[in-house]
Amino acid sequence: MTKQYGVSILGTGSFLPPKVLTNADLEKMVQTSDEWITTRTGIKERRIADEKTATSDLAIEASKKALEEAGVKAEEIEEIIVATITPDMFFPSTACYVQKGLGIKSCAAFDIAAACSGFIYGMSIAKTHIETGLYKKVLLIGAETLSKITDWTDRNTCVLFGDGAGAMVLGRSENGENGVLSVFMGADGNYDYLLNMPGGGSRNPCCQKTIDERLNFLKMSGKEVFKVAVTKMVEAAEEALRISGKELKDIALVIPHQANKRIIDAIAKKLDFPLERVFVNLDKYGNVSAATTIIGLDEARKDGTVKKGDLVELVAFGGGFTWGATLIKL
Ligand code: UT7
């Protein structure tokens, strides 16, 4: 791979559906309590898309905001990448719906499935395509409507997830500087059984049996996932840092995947990184899978937590298992 150009982050945007589902609401749906959810996860509420809203609808809204901030017209976008595990349909890709919604006549458009690590995986593609000169402007999105694959009768999972989208416009940098310093990715398919949605694909095509057995919903063995999530996110954060040649003390903010506050605390402790510089918004949105880190980055940029020139590290972990981290300079 010949690296010819630097990559700039030109703009970010996020969009959360307005409907709020609180822990108190969940108390009326399953046998749970605000106390349990808060102390075991840190989540207080999450956003839920309405019946008519699909993932691309959220992605389009987030993209419009990112394009506006970047000062980039939709037709300048040469590639749309959507990271999601809740696509509008198996096909066409959600990226094609985003293309249609933004009114872009011609560009590359495709989805990637790497669960909660999807946005980080997408960063590696956008980075490479810009660095090598293939494209000048790329729209990268993390978008989910996890409420649509949540089993609302299963208290083990239904309290954890939410809906939302985040988008980033990346472009060729004008001064040659590189704003995406490194991307590290990992996966281990041997852990497939701990976090998955067994029904609906080619292994168990959707039929009355998969519906009766509730296989078309997300399943997770939380305790087992927890342990690996901590280990792998620490490893990913360290690897992305090593590849970039930077040091932990140089980082202004770490934005970890927002699955559980206890996981976030454990990562900060293992990295020996101050919790004040670790981003948390899971109290408001829960786990939004591939959208989590980009929504966090957008919020941290907009509320002034980070500013131009700051080093920020995004770290994620999810089904597969997959994990990854990227170090960016704003
Ligand atoms: O995004 C992908 C990555 N995902 C993650 O990283 C998630 C990782 N896992 C977790 O965050 C945690 O494991 C959970 C939050 C999912 C669960 O927390 P835990 O402390 O590991 O609880 P547990 O699953 O071991 O369950 C403890 C108890 C059980 O009761 P018994 O068997 O001890 O009587 C559960 O049945 O808590 C019970 N429980 C609940 N109680 C009230 C499980 N869910 C609930 C609930 N409300 N919603």
Coordinates of C-alpha atoms and ligand atoms in Angstrom, one line a residue:
M1 CA 0.0 0.0 0.0
T2 CA 1.5 3.3 -1.0
K3 CA 0.6 6.1 1.4
Q4 CA 0.3 9.3 -0.6
Y5 CA -2.0 11.6 1.3
G6 CA -3.0 12.6 4.8
V7 CA -6.5 12.1 6.1
S8 CA -8.5 14.8 7.8
I9 CA -11.7 14.5 9.9
L10 CA -13.8 17.2 8.3
G11 CA -16.9 16.9 10.3
T12 CA -19.0 14.7 12.6
G13 CA -22.7 14.5 13.4
S14 CA -25.1 12.4 15.4
F15 CA -28.8 11.7 15.7
L16 CA -30.8 10.0 18.5
P17 CA -34.4 9.3 18.1
P18 CA -36.5 11.4 20.5
K19 CA -38.3 8.7 22.4
V20 CA -36.7 8.0 25.8
L21 CA -37.1 4.7 27.5
T22 CA -36.2 5.0 31.2
N23 CA -35.3 2.3 33.7
A24 CA -38.6 3.1 35.4
D25 CA -40.4 2.2 32.1
L26 CA -38.5 -1.1 32.0
E27 CA -39.6 -1.9 35.5
K28 CA -43.1 -2.1 34.1
M29 CA -42.0 -4.4 31.2
V30 CA -39.8 -7.1 32.9
Q31 CA -38.7 -8.1 36.4
T32 CA -36.0 -5.5 37.0
S33 CA -35.3 -2.4 38.9
D34 CA -33.7 1.0 38.4
E35 CA -31.3 0.1 41.2
W36 CA -30.1 -3.2 39.5
I37 CA -29.7 -1.5 36.1
T38 CA -27.9 1.5 37.5
T39 CA -25.5 -0.4 39.8
R40 CA -24.7 -3.3 37.3
T41 CA -24.5 -1.2 34.1
G42 CA -24.6 2.6 34.7
I43 CA -27.4 3.0 32.2
K44 CA -30.4 5.2 33.2
E45 CA -32.2 5.6 29.9
R46 CA -31.9 4.8 26.2
R47 CA -33.5 6.1 22.9
I48 CA -35.9 4.0 20.9
A49 CA -36.8 4.5 17.3
D50 CA -40.5 4.4 16.4
E51 CA -42.1 1.6 14.3
K52 CA -41.6 3.4 11.0
T53 CA -38.0 4.4 11.5
A54 CA -35.3 2.2 10.1
T55 CA -31.5 2.4 10.6
S56 CA -30.9 4.4 7.4
D57 CA -33.3 7.1 8.6
L58 CA -31.1 7.7 11.7
A59 CA -28.0 7.5 9.6
I60 CA -29.2 10.1 7.1
E61 CA -30.0 12.6 9.8
A62 CA -26.6 12.1 11.4
S63 CA -24.9 12.4 8.0
K64 CA -26.6 15.6 7.1
K65 CA -25.2 17.2 10.3
A66 CA -21.7 15.8 9.6
L67 CA -21.8 17.1 6.0
E68 CA -23.0 20.5 7.2
E69 CA -20.2 20.8 9.8
A70 CA -17.7 19.7 7.2
G71 CA -18.9 22.2 4.6
V72 CA -19.0 19.3 2.2
K73 CA -21.9 18.9 -0.3
A74 CA -23.5 15.5 -0.4
E75 CA -22.5 15.0 -4.1
E76 CA -18.8 15.4 -3.2
I77 CA -19.0 12.1 -1.3
E78 CA -17.3 9.3 -3.2
E79 CA -17.9 6.5 -0.8
I80 CA -20.4 5.7 1.9
I81 CA -19.7 3.1 4.5
V82 CA -22.3 2.1 7.1
A83 CA -21.3 0.0 10.1
T84 CA -24.4 -1.8 11.5
I85 CA -25.8 -5.0 12.7
T86 CA -29.3 -3.8 12.2
P87 CA -29.5 -3.0 8.5
D88 CA -32.8 -1.9 7.0
M89 CA -32.8 -5.2 5.1
F90 CA -30.2 -7.9 4.2
F91 CA -30.0 -6.1 0.9
P92 CA -29.8 -3.5 -0.5
S93 CA -27.2 -2.3 1.9
T94 CA -28.2 0.4 4.4
A95 CA -25.4 2.5 2.7
C96 CA -27.4 2.5 -0.5
Y97 CA -30.5 3.8 1.3
V98 CA -28.3 6.5 2.8
Q99 CA -27.0 7.4 -0.7
K100 CA -30.6 7.6 -1.9
G101 CA -31.7 9.7 1.1
L102 CA -28.9 12.2 0.6
G103 CA -29.6 12.4 -3.1
I104 CA -26.1 11.3 -4.2
K105 CA -26.2 10.1 -7.8
S106 CA -23.0 8.2 -8.0
C107 CA -20.6 6.8 -5.3
A108 CA -19.5 3.5 -3.8
A109 CA -21.8 2.4 -1.0
F110 CA -21.6 -0.7 1.3
D111 CA -22.2 -1.9 4.8
I112 CA -19.7 -3.6 7.1
A113 CA -20.7 -6.1 9.8
A114 CA -18.3 -6.1 12.7
A115 CA -20.9 -5.5 15.5
C116 CA -19.9 -3.0 18.1
S117 CA -16.4 -2.6 16.5
G118 CA -17.8 -1.8 13.1
F119 CA -17.0 1.9 13.2
I120 CA -13.4 1.2 14.0
Y121 CA -13.2 -1.3 11.2
G122 CA -14.8 1.3 8.9
M123 CA -12.1 3.8 9.9
S124 CA -9.4 1.4 8.5
I125 CA -11.2 1.3 5.1
A126 CA -11.8 5.1 4.9
K127 CA -8.2 5.8 6.0
T128 CA -6.7 3.5 3.4
H129 CA -8.9 4.7 0.6
I130 CA -8.0 8.3 1.2
E131 CA -4.3 7.7 1.9
T132 CA -3.8 5.8 -1.3
G133 CA -5.7 8.4 -3.4
L134 CA -8.6 6.2 -4.3
Y135 CA -11.1 8.7 -2.9
K136 CA -10.9 12.3 -1.7
K137 CA -14.1 12.3 0.5
V138 CA -15.7 9.4 2.4
L139 CA -18.8 9.3 4.6
L140 CA -18.4 6.8 7.5
I141 CA -21.4 6.0 9.6
G142 CA -22.2 3.9 12.6
A143 CA -26.0 3.4 12.9
E144 CA -28.3 1.0 14.8
T145 CA -31.9 0.3 15.7
L146 CA -31.1 -2.4 18.2
S147 CA -34.6 -2.1 19.7
K148 CA -35.7 -4.0 16.6
I149 CA -33.7 -7.1 17.5
T150 CA -34.1 -6.8 21.3
D151 CA -36.2 -9.4 23.0
W152 CA -38.3 -7.2 25.2
T153 CA -39.2 -10.2 27.4
D154 CA -35.6 -11.0 28.3
R155 CA -34.4 -8.9 31.2
N156 CA -30.8 -10.1 30.7
T157 CA -30.5 -8.1 27.5
C158 CA -33.4 -5.7 27.0
V159 CA -32.1 -3.2 29.6
L160 CA -28.8 -2.8 27.8
F161 CA -29.4 -1.5 24.3
G162 CA -30.6 1.6 22.4
D163 CA -30.9 3.2 19.0
G164 CA -28.9 6.0 17.4
A165 CA -26.5 7.0 14.7
G166 CA -23.2 8.9 14.3
A167 CA -21.4 10.0 11.1
M168 CA -18.0 11.3 10.1
V169 CA -16.8 13.0 6.9
L170 CA -13.2 12.2 6.2
G171 CA -11.2 13.9 3.4
R172 CA -7.7 14.3 2.0
S173 CA -5.9 16.7 4.2
E174 CA -4.6 19.9 2.7
N175 CA -1.4 20.2 4.6
G176 CA -0.4 16.5 4.3
E177 CA -0.9 15.9 8.1
N178 CA -2.6 12.7 9.0
G179 CA -5.6 12.9 11.4
V180 CA -6.1 9.2 11.6
L181 CA -2.8 8.1 13.1
S182 CA -3.5 4.4 13.6
V183 CA -6.2 1.7 13.4
F184 CA -5.9 -1.7 15.1
M185 CA -8.4 -4.5 14.6
G186 CA -8.8 -8.0 16.0
A187 CA -11.4 -10.8 16.0
D188 CA -11.9 -14.4 17.3
G189 CA -14.8 -16.3 15.8
N190 CA -14.5 -19.0 18.4
Y191 CA -16.6 -16.8 20.7
D192 CA -19.5 -16.6 18.3
Y193 CA -21.9 -18.4 20.7
L194 CA -21.6 -15.8 23.5
L195 CA -23.1 -12.9 21.6
N196 CA -25.2 -13.3 18.4
M197 CA -28.6 -13.3 16.8
P198 CA -29.0 -17.0 15.7
G199 CA -32.1 -16.6 13.5
G200 CA -32.8 -15.0 10.2
G201 CA -29.6 -15.8 8.4
S202 CA -28.6 -18.7 6.2
R203 CA -27.9 -21.0 9.3
N204 CA -31.4 -20.6 10.6
P205 CA -33.6 -18.9 8.0
C206 CA -36.6 -17.0 9.3
C207 CA -39.5 -19.4 9.7
Q208 CA -42.2 -20.2 12.2
K209 CA -39.8 -22.3 14.2
T210 CA -37.2 -19.5 14.6
I211 CA -39.9 -17.1 15.6
D212 CA -41.4 -19.5 18.1
E213 CA -38.0 -20.1 19.6
R214 CA -37.3 -16.4 19.6
L215 CA -34.1 -16.8 17.6
N216 CA -34.6 -13.6 15.7
F217 CA -33.5 -11.6 18.7
L218 CA -30.1 -10.7 20.1
K219 CA -28.7 -13.2 22.6
M220 CA -25.8 -12.6 25.0
S221 CA -24.0 -14.4 27.9
G222 CA -23.1 -11.2 29.7
K223 CA -20.7 -12.4 32.3
E224 CA -18.5 -14.2 29.8
V225 CA -18.6 -11.3 27.4
F226 CA -17.6 -8.9 30.2
K227 CA -14.3 -10.6 30.9
V228 CA -13.1 -10.8 27.3
A229 CA -14.3 -7.2 26.6
V230 CA -12.0 -5.8 29.3
T231 CA -9.0 -7.7 28.2
K232 CA -9.4 -7.1 24.5
M233 CA -10.2 -3.4 24.7
V234 CA -7.1 -2.8 26.8
E235 CA -5.1 -4.8 24.3
A236 CA -6.6 -2.8 21.4
A237 CA -6.0 0.6 23.1
E238 CA -2.4 -0.3 23.7
E239 CA -1.8 -1.6 20.1
A240 CA -3.3 1.4 18.4
L241 CA -1.2 3.6 20.6
R242 CA 2.0 1.6 19.8
I243 CA 1.4 1.7 16.1
S244 CA 0.9 5.5 16.2
G245 CA 4.2 6.1 18.1
K246 CA 2.3 8.2 20.7
E247 CA 2.2 7.8 24.5
L248 CA -0.9 7.4 26.7
K249 CA -0.1 10.7 28.4
D250 CA -0.5 12.5 25.1
I251 CA -4.2 11.4 24.8
A252 CA -6.8 14.0 25.7
L253 CA -9.7 11.6 25.7
V254 CA -10.4 7.9 25.4
I255 CA -13.9 7.1 24.1
P256 CA -14.5 3.4 24.9
H257 CA -17.4 1.3 23.8
Q258 CA -20.4 2.1 26.0
A259 CA -21.7 -1.3 27.1
N260 CA -21.2 -1.1 30.9
K261 CA -19.7 1.5 33.2
R262 CA -18.0 -1.3 35.2
I263 CA -16.2 -2.3 32.0
I264 CA -15.2 1.3 31.3
D265 CA -13.8 1.7 34.9
A266 CA -11.9 -1.6 34.6
I267 CA -10.3 -0.5 31.3
A268 CA -9.2 2.8 32.7
K269 CA -7.7 1.1 35.8
K270 CA -5.8 -1.5 33.7
L271 CA -4.5 1.2 31.4
D272 CA -3.7 3.4 34.4
F273 CA -5.5 6.2 32.6
P274 CA -7.4 8.9 34.6
L275 CA -11.2 8.4 34.6
E276 CA -11.7 12.2 34.1
R277 CA -10.3 11.7 30.6
V278 CA -12.6 8.8 29.7
F279 CA -15.8 9.6 27.9
V280 CA -19.1 8.2 29.3
N281 CA -22.6 8.7 27.8
L282 CA -24.1 5.3 28.4
D283 CA -26.3 6.7 31.2
K284 CA -28.3 8.5 28.4
Y285 CA -28.1 6.1 25.5
G286 CA -27.1 2.6 26.7
N287 CA -25.2 0.4 24.2
V288 CA -25.7 1.6 20.6
S289 CA -23.3 -1.0 19.2
A290 CA -21.5 0.4 16.0
A291 CA -22.9 3.9 16.6
T292 CA -21.5 4.2 20.2
T293 CA -18.0 5.6 19.7
I294 CA -18.9 8.0 16.9
I295 CA -21.9 9.4 18.8
G296 CA -19.4 9.9 21.8
L297 CA -16.9 11.6 19.6
D298 CA -19.5 13.9 18.1
E299 CA -20.8 14.9 21.6
A300 CA -17.2 15.4 23.0
R301 CA -16.4 17.7 20.1
K302 CA -19.6 19.7 20.3
D303 CA -19.6 20.2 24.1
G304 CA -15.9 21.3 24.1
T305 CA -14.6 18.3 25.9
V306 CA -12.0 18.0 23.1
K307 CA -10.8 20.6 20.6
K308 CA -8.8 20.8 17.4
G309 CA -5.4 19.3 17.7
D310 CA -6.3 17.0 20.5
L311 CA -5.5 13.3 20.4
V312 CA -8.5 11.0 20.9
E313 CA -8.6 7.2 21.1
L314 CA -11.8 5.3 20.2
V315 CA -11.9 1.7 21.5
A316 CA -14.6 -0.9 20.9
F317 CA -15.5 -4.6 21.4
G318 CA -18.4 -6.6 20.2
G319 CA -20.0 -9.8 18.8
G320 CA -17.7 -12.1 16.8
F321 CA -15.9 -11.4 19.0
T322 CA -14.4 -8.3 17.3
W323 CA -12.4 -5.5 18.9
G324 CA -10.4 -2.5 17.7
A325 CA -9.1 0.9 18.4
T326 CA -8.1 4.0 16.4
L327 CA -6.0 7.0 17.4
I328 CA -7.1 10.2 15.8
K329 CA -5.8 13.8 15.9
L330 CA -8.7 16.3 15.6
Ligands
UT7_1 O1 -21.7 -4.6 23.2 C1 -21.1 -5.8 23.2 C2 -20.3 -6.1 24.4 N1 -21.2 -6.3 25.5 C3 -20.8 -6.2 26.7 O2 -19.6 -5.9 26.9 C4 -21.7 -6.6 27.9 C5 -20.9 -7.3 28.9 N2 -21.7 -7.8 30.0 C6 -22.2 -7.0 31.0 O3 -22.2 -5.8 30.9 C7 -22.8 -7.6 32.2 O4 -22.4 -9.0 32.2 C8 -24.4 -7.6 32.3 C9 -24.8 -6.1 32.6 C10 -25.0 -8.0 31.0 C11 -24.9 -8.4 33.4 O5 -24.3 -8.1 34.6 P1 -23.7 -9.2 35.6 O6 -23.2 -8.5 36.8 O7 -22.6 -10.0 34.8 O8 -24.9 -10.0 36.0 P2 -25.2 -11.6 35.7 O9 -25.6 -11.8 34.3 O10 -24.2 -12.4 36.3 O11 -26.5 -11.7 36.6 C12 -26.5 -11.6 37.9 C13 -28.0 -11.7 38.5 C14 -28.7 -13.0 37.9 O12 -29.5 -13.5 39.0 P3 -29.0 -14.8 39.8 O13 -28.8 -15.8 38.8 O14 -27.7 -14.4 40.5 O15 -30.2 -14.9 40.7 C15 -29.5 -12.4 36.8 O16 -30.6 -13.2 36.6 O17 -28.8 -10.6 38.0 C16 -29.9 -11.1 37.4 N3 -30.3 -10.1 36.3 C17 -31.1 -9.1 36.5 N4 -31.8 -8.7 37.6 C18 -32.5 -7.6 37.5 C19 -29.9 -10.1 35.0 N5 -30.5 -9.1 34.4 C20 -31.2 -8.4 35.3 C21 -32.1 -7.3 35.3 N6 -32.7 -6.9 36.4 N7 -32.2 -6.6 34.1

